[in-house]
Amino acid sequence: MSETQTQLPTDTWICASWREYEQAIANLLNEKAKSYYYKGHMRLEMPPVSFAHGKDHVIIIFAVTLFATIKGILATGLDTTTFRKTGVQDCQPDVAYYLRERAQTIPAGTGIVNLDRYPAPDLVIEIAKTSLLDDLGTKRCLATSRFASTLYEELGVAEYWVVDVENAQIIAYAIADREKEG
């Protein structure tokens, strides 16, 4: 990828090296873009900054936090936070939670969560209106002949939810413990 300003495609997975990915996201620092990197592919998204999308985020965050509070589960919720395994993977889910004893794992003041140093969140939530097929497909399971597992599974996330706002439903996946395979 050259240093010239090339308009990169959004909302699709494209082949890229980690270096190309870093260059692309460096050019997006002033924009509200979300980015993902997985197995030599990157995806850039220009998320909606609408009233409806903001409302959907708040409803989900409130509901999960209220449930955790009622059940006495210690929880730290995060909105649009970057989780990174340098040179390998990068993602910015809509919502993420660290639960129970891991709720206070990440120190205050942390920017990008370095997954080489800290654990992945216990729960990742994607709120889907225009990204539903990708949230249920590629982000959940890159199931082509090249890919055998999921982005969030390889990061070590225990549970993954996709909120389908158009149909008012939550599709939840418990991610298997791959360390036992062998």
PDB file of C-alpha atoms in Angstrom:
ATOM      1  CA  MET A   1       0.000   0.000   0.000  1.00  0.00           C
ATOM      2  CA  SER A   2       1.505   3.376  -0.955  1.00  0.00           C
ATOM      3  CA  GLU A   3       1.659   6.521   1.140  1.00  0.00           C
ATOM      4  CA  THR A   4      -0.667   8.291  -1.304  1.00  0.00           C
ATOM      5  CA  GLN A   5      -4.215   8.874  -0.217  1.00  0.00           C
ATOM      6  CA  THR A   6      -6.066   5.927  -1.698  1.00  0.00           C
ATOM      7  CA  GLN A   7      -9.726   5.551  -0.873  1.00  0.00           C
ATOM      8  CA  LEU A   8      -9.955   2.149   0.803  1.00  0.00           C
ATOM      9  CA  PRO A   9     -13.138   0.117   0.482  1.00  0.00           C
ATOM     10  CA  THR A  10     -15.276  -0.021   3.612  1.00  0.00           C
ATOM     11  CA  ASP A  11     -17.597  -2.689   4.970  1.00  0.00           C
ATOM     12  CA  THR A  12     -15.734  -5.508   3.261  1.00  0.00           C
ATOM     13  CA  TRP A  13     -12.746  -7.723   4.126  1.00  0.00           C
ATOM     14  CA  ILE A  14      -9.657  -7.074   1.995  1.00  0.00           C
ATOM     15  CA  CYS A  15      -6.202  -8.690   1.956  1.00  0.00           C
ATOM     16  CA  ALA A  16      -3.598  -6.622   3.801  1.00  0.00           C
ATOM     17  CA  SER A  17      -0.420  -7.062   5.785  1.00  0.00           C
ATOM     18  CA  TRP A  18      -0.289  -5.873   9.405  1.00  0.00           C
ATOM     19  CA  ARG A  19       1.829  -2.919   8.233  1.00  0.00           C
ATOM     20  CA  GLU A  20      -0.725  -1.945   5.588  1.00  0.00           C
ATOM     21  CA  TYR A  21      -3.429  -2.216   8.233  1.00  0.00           C
ATOM     22  CA  GLU A  22      -1.491   0.061  10.608  1.00  0.00           C
ATOM     23  CA  GLN A  23      -1.058   2.629   7.820  1.00  0.00           C
ATOM     24  CA  ALA A  24      -4.756   2.508   6.970  1.00  0.00           C
ATOM     25  CA  ILE A  25      -5.915   3.019  10.553  1.00  0.00           C
ATOM     26  CA  ALA A  26      -3.339   5.783  11.117  1.00  0.00           C
ATOM     27  CA  ASN A  27      -5.004   7.691   8.264  1.00  0.00           C
ATOM     28  CA  LEU A  28      -8.405   7.230   9.950  1.00  0.00           C
ATOM     29  CA  LEU A  29      -7.488   8.622  13.387  1.00  0.00           C
ATOM     30  CA  ASN A  30      -9.575  11.764  12.885  1.00  0.00           C
ATOM     31  CA  GLU A  31     -12.569   9.831  11.597  1.00  0.00           C
ATOM     32  CA  LYS A  32     -14.990   7.677  13.556  1.00  0.00           C
ATOM     33  CA  ALA A  33     -14.037   4.508  11.701  1.00  0.00           C
ATOM     34  CA  LYS A  34     -13.960   1.053  13.258  1.00  0.00           C
ATOM     35  CA  SER A  35     -11.355  -1.425  12.138  1.00  0.00           C
ATOM     36  CA  TYR A  36     -10.736  -5.150  12.268  1.00  0.00           C
ATOM     37  CA  TYR A  37      -7.722  -7.286  11.348  1.00  0.00           C
ATOM     38  CA  TYR A  38      -7.770 -11.080  11.144  1.00  0.00           C
ATOM     39  CA  LYS A  39      -5.655 -13.648   9.299  1.00  0.00           C
ATOM     40  CA  GLY A  40      -4.153 -11.261   6.764  1.00  0.00           C
ATOM     41  CA  HIS A  41      -7.399  -9.385   6.102  1.00  0.00           C
ATOM     42  CA  MET A  42      -8.652  -6.014   7.254  1.00  0.00           C
ATOM     43  CA  ARG A  43     -12.087  -4.468   7.403  1.00  0.00           C
ATOM     44  CA  LEU A  44     -12.853  -0.783   7.845  1.00  0.00           C
ATOM     45  CA  GLU A  45     -16.324   0.331   8.852  1.00  0.00           C
ATOM     46  CA  MET A  46     -17.831   3.760   9.011  1.00  0.00           C
ATOM     47  CA  PRO A  47     -20.307   3.145  11.819  1.00  0.00           C
ATOM     48  CA  PRO A  48     -23.569   5.031  11.967  1.00  0.00           C
ATOM     49  CA  VAL A  49     -23.514   7.974  14.339  1.00  0.00           C
ATOM     50  CA  SER A  50     -27.257   8.301  14.380  1.00  0.00           C
ATOM     51  CA  PHE A  51     -29.774   8.756  17.146  1.00  0.00           C
ATOM     52  CA  ALA A  52     -31.097   5.221  16.550  1.00  0.00           C
ATOM     53  CA  HIS A  53     -27.668   3.562  16.744  1.00  0.00           C
ATOM     54  CA  GLY A  54     -26.734   5.507  19.874  1.00  0.00           C
ATOM     55  CA  LYS A  55     -30.037   4.543  21.475  1.00  0.00           C
ATOM     56  CA  ASP A  56     -29.480   0.859  20.626  1.00  0.00           C
ATOM     57  CA  HIS A  57     -26.040   0.973  22.288  1.00  0.00           C
ATOM     58  CA  VAL A  58     -27.413   2.560  25.452  1.00  0.00           C
ATOM     59  CA  ILE A  59     -30.297   0.072  25.713  1.00  0.00           C
ATOM     60  CA  ILE A  60     -27.962  -2.935  25.429  1.00  0.00           C
ATOM     61  CA  ILE A  61     -25.384  -1.486  27.824  1.00  0.00           C
ATOM     62  CA  PHE A  62     -28.102  -0.608  30.331  1.00  0.00           C
ATOM     63  CA  ALA A  63     -29.761  -4.044  30.097  1.00  0.00           C
ATOM     64  CA  VAL A  64     -26.517  -6.020  30.550  1.00  0.00           C
ATOM     65  CA  THR A  65     -25.312  -3.757  33.356  1.00  0.00           C
ATOM     66  CA  LEU A  66     -28.690  -3.923  35.125  1.00  0.00           C
ATOM     67  CA  PHE A  67     -28.729  -7.735  34.866  1.00  0.00           C
ATOM     68  CA  ALA A  68     -25.171  -7.950  36.254  1.00  0.00           C
ATOM     69  CA  THR A  69     -26.088  -5.609  39.109  1.00  0.00           C
ATOM     70  CA  ILE A  70     -29.245  -7.532  40.037  1.00  0.00           C
ATOM     71  CA  LYS A  71     -27.353 -10.844  39.928  1.00  0.00           C
ATOM     72  CA  GLY A  72     -24.416  -9.413  41.905  1.00  0.00           C
ATOM     73  CA  ILE A  73     -21.956  -9.978  39.067  1.00  0.00           C
ATOM     74  CA  LEU A  74     -19.015  -7.603  39.050  1.00  0.00           C
ATOM     75  CA  ALA A  75     -18.841  -6.140  35.531  1.00  0.00           C
ATOM     76  CA  THR A  76     -16.848  -3.577  33.597  1.00  0.00           C
ATOM     77  CA  GLY A  77     -18.570  -2.548  30.379  1.00  0.00           C
ATOM     78  CA  LEU A  78     -16.797  -0.965  27.420  1.00  0.00           C
ATOM     79  CA  ASP A  79     -18.242   0.878  24.435  1.00  0.00           C
ATOM     80  CA  THR A  80     -16.341   0.689  21.121  1.00  0.00           C
ATOM     81  CA  THR A  81     -12.949  -0.240  22.577  1.00  0.00           C
ATOM     82  CA  THR A  82      -9.992  -1.518  20.549  1.00  0.00           C
ATOM     83  CA  PHE A  83      -8.625  -4.963  21.447  1.00  0.00           C
ATOM     84  CA  ARG A  84      -5.310  -5.808  19.788  1.00  0.00           C
ATOM     85  CA  LYS A  85      -2.868  -8.710  19.417  1.00  0.00           C
ATOM     86  CA  THR A  86      -0.084  -6.787  17.720  1.00  0.00           C
ATOM     87  CA  GLY A  87       0.719  -8.058  14.260  1.00  0.00           C
ATOM     88  CA  VAL A  88      -2.049 -10.654  14.435  1.00  0.00           C
ATOM     89  CA  GLN A  89      -5.559  -9.369  15.212  1.00  0.00           C
ATOM     90  CA  ASP A  90      -7.426  -6.171  15.969  1.00  0.00           C
ATOM     91  CA  CYS A  91     -11.099  -5.458  16.571  1.00  0.00           C
ATOM     92  CA  GLN A  92     -13.474  -2.836  17.898  1.00  0.00           C
ATOM     93  CA  PRO A  93     -16.729  -4.470  18.942  1.00  0.00           C
ATOM     94  CA  ASP A  94     -19.669  -2.231  19.749  1.00  0.00           C
ATOM     95  CA  VAL A  95     -19.799  -3.374  23.392  1.00  0.00           C
ATOM     96  CA  ALA A  96     -17.590  -5.611  25.521  1.00  0.00           C
ATOM     97  CA  TYR A  97     -17.633  -6.737  29.164  1.00  0.00           C
ATOM     98  CA  TYR A  98     -15.110  -8.099  31.612  1.00  0.00           C
ATOM     99  CA  LEU A  99     -16.983 -10.085  34.265  1.00  0.00           C
ATOM    100  CA  ARG A 100     -16.474 -11.376  37.805  1.00  0.00           C
ATOM    101  CA  GLU A 101     -12.818 -11.570  38.906  1.00  0.00           C
ATOM    102  CA  ARG A 102     -11.675 -10.196  35.520  1.00  0.00           C
ATOM    103  CA  ALA A 103     -13.834  -7.057  35.841  1.00  0.00           C
ATOM    104  CA  GLN A 104     -10.933  -5.072  37.280  1.00  0.00           C
ATOM    105  CA  THR A 105      -8.147  -6.612  35.183  1.00  0.00           C
ATOM    106  CA  ILE A 106      -7.512  -3.641  32.906  1.00  0.00           C
ATOM    107  CA  PRO A 107      -6.021  -0.589  34.677  1.00  0.00           C
ATOM    108  CA  ALA A 108      -7.726   2.804  34.457  1.00  0.00           C
ATOM    109  CA  GLY A 109      -6.172   5.000  31.789  1.00  0.00           C
ATOM    110  CA  THR A 110      -5.530   2.127  29.371  1.00  0.00           C
ATOM    111  CA  GLY A 111      -6.035   3.065  25.726  1.00  0.00           C
ATOM    112  CA  ILE A 112      -5.958   0.193  23.275  1.00  0.00           C
ATOM    113  CA  VAL A 113      -6.278  -3.093  25.176  1.00  0.00           C
ATOM    114  CA  ASN A 114      -3.111  -5.074  24.441  1.00  0.00           C
ATOM    115  CA  LEU A 115      -4.213  -8.721  24.355  1.00  0.00           C
ATOM    116  CA  ASP A 116      -0.583  -9.825  24.531  1.00  0.00           C
ATOM    117  CA  ARG A 117      -0.641  -8.397  28.061  1.00  0.00           C
ATOM    118  CA  TYR A 118      -4.280  -8.515  29.193  1.00  0.00           C
ATOM    119  CA  PRO A 119      -7.061 -11.097  28.733  1.00  0.00           C
ATOM    120  CA  ALA A 120      -9.787 -10.749  26.135  1.00  0.00           C
ATOM    121  CA  PRO A 121     -13.206  -9.616  27.364  1.00  0.00           C
ATOM    122  CA  ASP A 122     -15.636 -12.272  28.563  1.00  0.00           C
ATOM    123  CA  LEU A 123     -18.523 -10.949  26.450  1.00  0.00           C
ATOM    124  CA  VAL A 124     -18.479  -9.159  23.083  1.00  0.00           C
ATOM    125  CA  ILE A 125     -21.636  -7.642  21.599  1.00  0.00           C
ATOM    126  CA  GLU A 126     -22.106  -6.378  18.042  1.00  0.00           C
ATOM    127  CA  ILE A 127     -25.193  -4.233  17.474  1.00  0.00           C
ATOM    128  CA  ALA A 128     -26.263  -4.890  13.906  1.00  0.00           C
ATOM    129  CA  LYS A 129     -28.500  -2.937  11.636  1.00  0.00           C
ATOM    130  CA  THR A 130     -26.535  -2.710   8.392  1.00  0.00           C
ATOM    131  CA  SER A 131     -23.766  -5.139   9.456  1.00  0.00           C
ATOM    132  CA  LEU A 132     -25.929  -8.146  10.437  1.00  0.00           C
ATOM    133  CA  LEU A 133     -24.644 -10.566   7.794  1.00  0.00           C
ATOM    134  CA  ASP A 134     -21.025  -9.758   8.583  1.00  0.00           C
ATOM    135  CA  ASP A 135     -21.615  -9.941  12.356  1.00  0.00           C
ATOM    136  CA  LEU A 136     -23.236 -13.370  11.968  1.00  0.00           C
ATOM    137  CA  GLY A 137     -20.765 -14.472   9.321  1.00  0.00           C
ATOM    138  CA  THR A 138     -17.276 -13.127   8.964  1.00  0.00           C
ATOM    139  CA  LYS A 139     -16.787 -11.608  12.409  1.00  0.00           C
ATOM    140  CA  ARG A 140     -18.313 -14.655  14.032  1.00  0.00           C
ATOM    141  CA  CYS A 141     -16.948 -17.319  11.735  1.00  0.00           C
ATOM    142  CA  LEU A 142     -14.665 -16.779   8.793  1.00  0.00           C
ATOM    143  CA  ALA A 143     -15.807 -20.089   7.381  1.00  0.00           C
ATOM    144  CA  THR A 144     -14.069 -20.406   4.054  1.00  0.00           C
ATOM    145  CA  SER A 145     -11.461 -22.959   3.205  1.00  0.00           C
ATOM    146  CA  ARG A 146      -8.794 -20.565   4.583  1.00  0.00           C
ATOM    147  CA  PHE A 147     -10.426 -19.947   7.959  1.00  0.00           C
ATOM    148  CA  ALA A 148     -11.258 -22.588  10.558  1.00  0.00           C
ATOM    149  CA  SER A 149     -12.247 -20.504  13.590  1.00  0.00           C
ATOM    150  CA  THR A 150     -13.738 -17.183  14.552  1.00  0.00           C
ATOM    151  CA  LEU A 151     -12.199 -13.773  15.109  1.00  0.00           C
ATOM    152  CA  TYR A 152     -13.557 -13.554  18.637  1.00  0.00           C
ATOM    153  CA  GLU A 153     -12.837 -17.201  19.432  1.00  0.00           C
ATOM    154  CA  GLU A 154      -9.161 -16.731  18.607  1.00  0.00           C
ATOM    155  CA  LEU A 155      -9.059 -13.610  20.769  1.00  0.00           C
ATOM    156  CA  GLY A 156     -10.260 -15.719  23.707  1.00  0.00           C
ATOM    157  CA  VAL A 157     -13.752 -14.249  24.134  1.00  0.00           C
ATOM    158  CA  ALA A 158     -16.075 -16.608  26.036  1.00  0.00           C
ATOM    159  CA  GLU A 159     -19.403 -15.352  24.689  1.00  0.00           C
ATOM    160  CA  TYR A 160     -20.455 -13.406  21.582  1.00  0.00           C
ATOM    161  CA  TRP A 161     -23.817 -11.732  20.994  1.00  0.00           C
ATOM    162  CA  VAL A 162     -25.233 -10.188  17.853  1.00  0.00           C
ATOM    163  CA  VAL A 163     -28.138  -7.808  18.428  1.00  0.00           C
ATOM    164  CA  ASP A 164     -30.390  -7.771  15.361  1.00  0.00           C
ATOM    165  CA  VAL A 165     -32.086  -4.398  15.846  1.00  0.00           C
ATOM    166  CA  GLU A 166     -34.413  -4.784  12.845  1.00  0.00           C
ATOM    167  CA  ASN A 167     -35.957  -7.995  14.259  1.00  0.00           C
ATOM    168  CA  ALA A 168     -35.499  -7.087  17.956  1.00  0.00           C
ATOM    169  CA  GLN A 169     -33.595 -10.258  18.801  1.00  0.00           C
ATOM    170  CA  ILE A 170     -30.279 -11.297  20.307  1.00  0.00           C
ATOM    171  CA  ILE A 171     -28.342 -14.183  18.803  1.00  0.00           C
ATOM    172  CA  ALA A 172     -25.898 -15.489  21.416  1.00  0.00           C
ATOM    173  CA  TYR A 173     -22.937 -17.815  20.937  1.00  0.00           C
ATOM    174  CA  ALA A 174     -20.918 -19.478  23.685  1.00  0.00           C
ATOM    175  CA  ILE A 175     -17.427 -19.945  22.309  1.00  0.00           C
ATOM    176  CA  ALA A 176     -15.838 -23.336  23.033  1.00  0.00           C
ATOM    177  CA  ASP A 177     -12.595 -23.628  24.976  1.00  0.00           C
ATOM    178  CA  ARG A 178     -10.084 -24.415  22.194  1.00  0.00           C
ATOM    179  CA  GLU A 179      -7.165 -24.985  24.599  1.00  0.00           C
ATOM    180  CA  LYS A 180      -8.518 -28.479  25.340  1.00  0.00           C
ATOM    181  CA  GLU A 181      -8.345 -29.472  21.673  1.00  0.00           C
ATOM    182  CA  GLY A 182      -5.406 -31.190  20.531  1.00  0.00           C
TER     183      GLY A 182
END
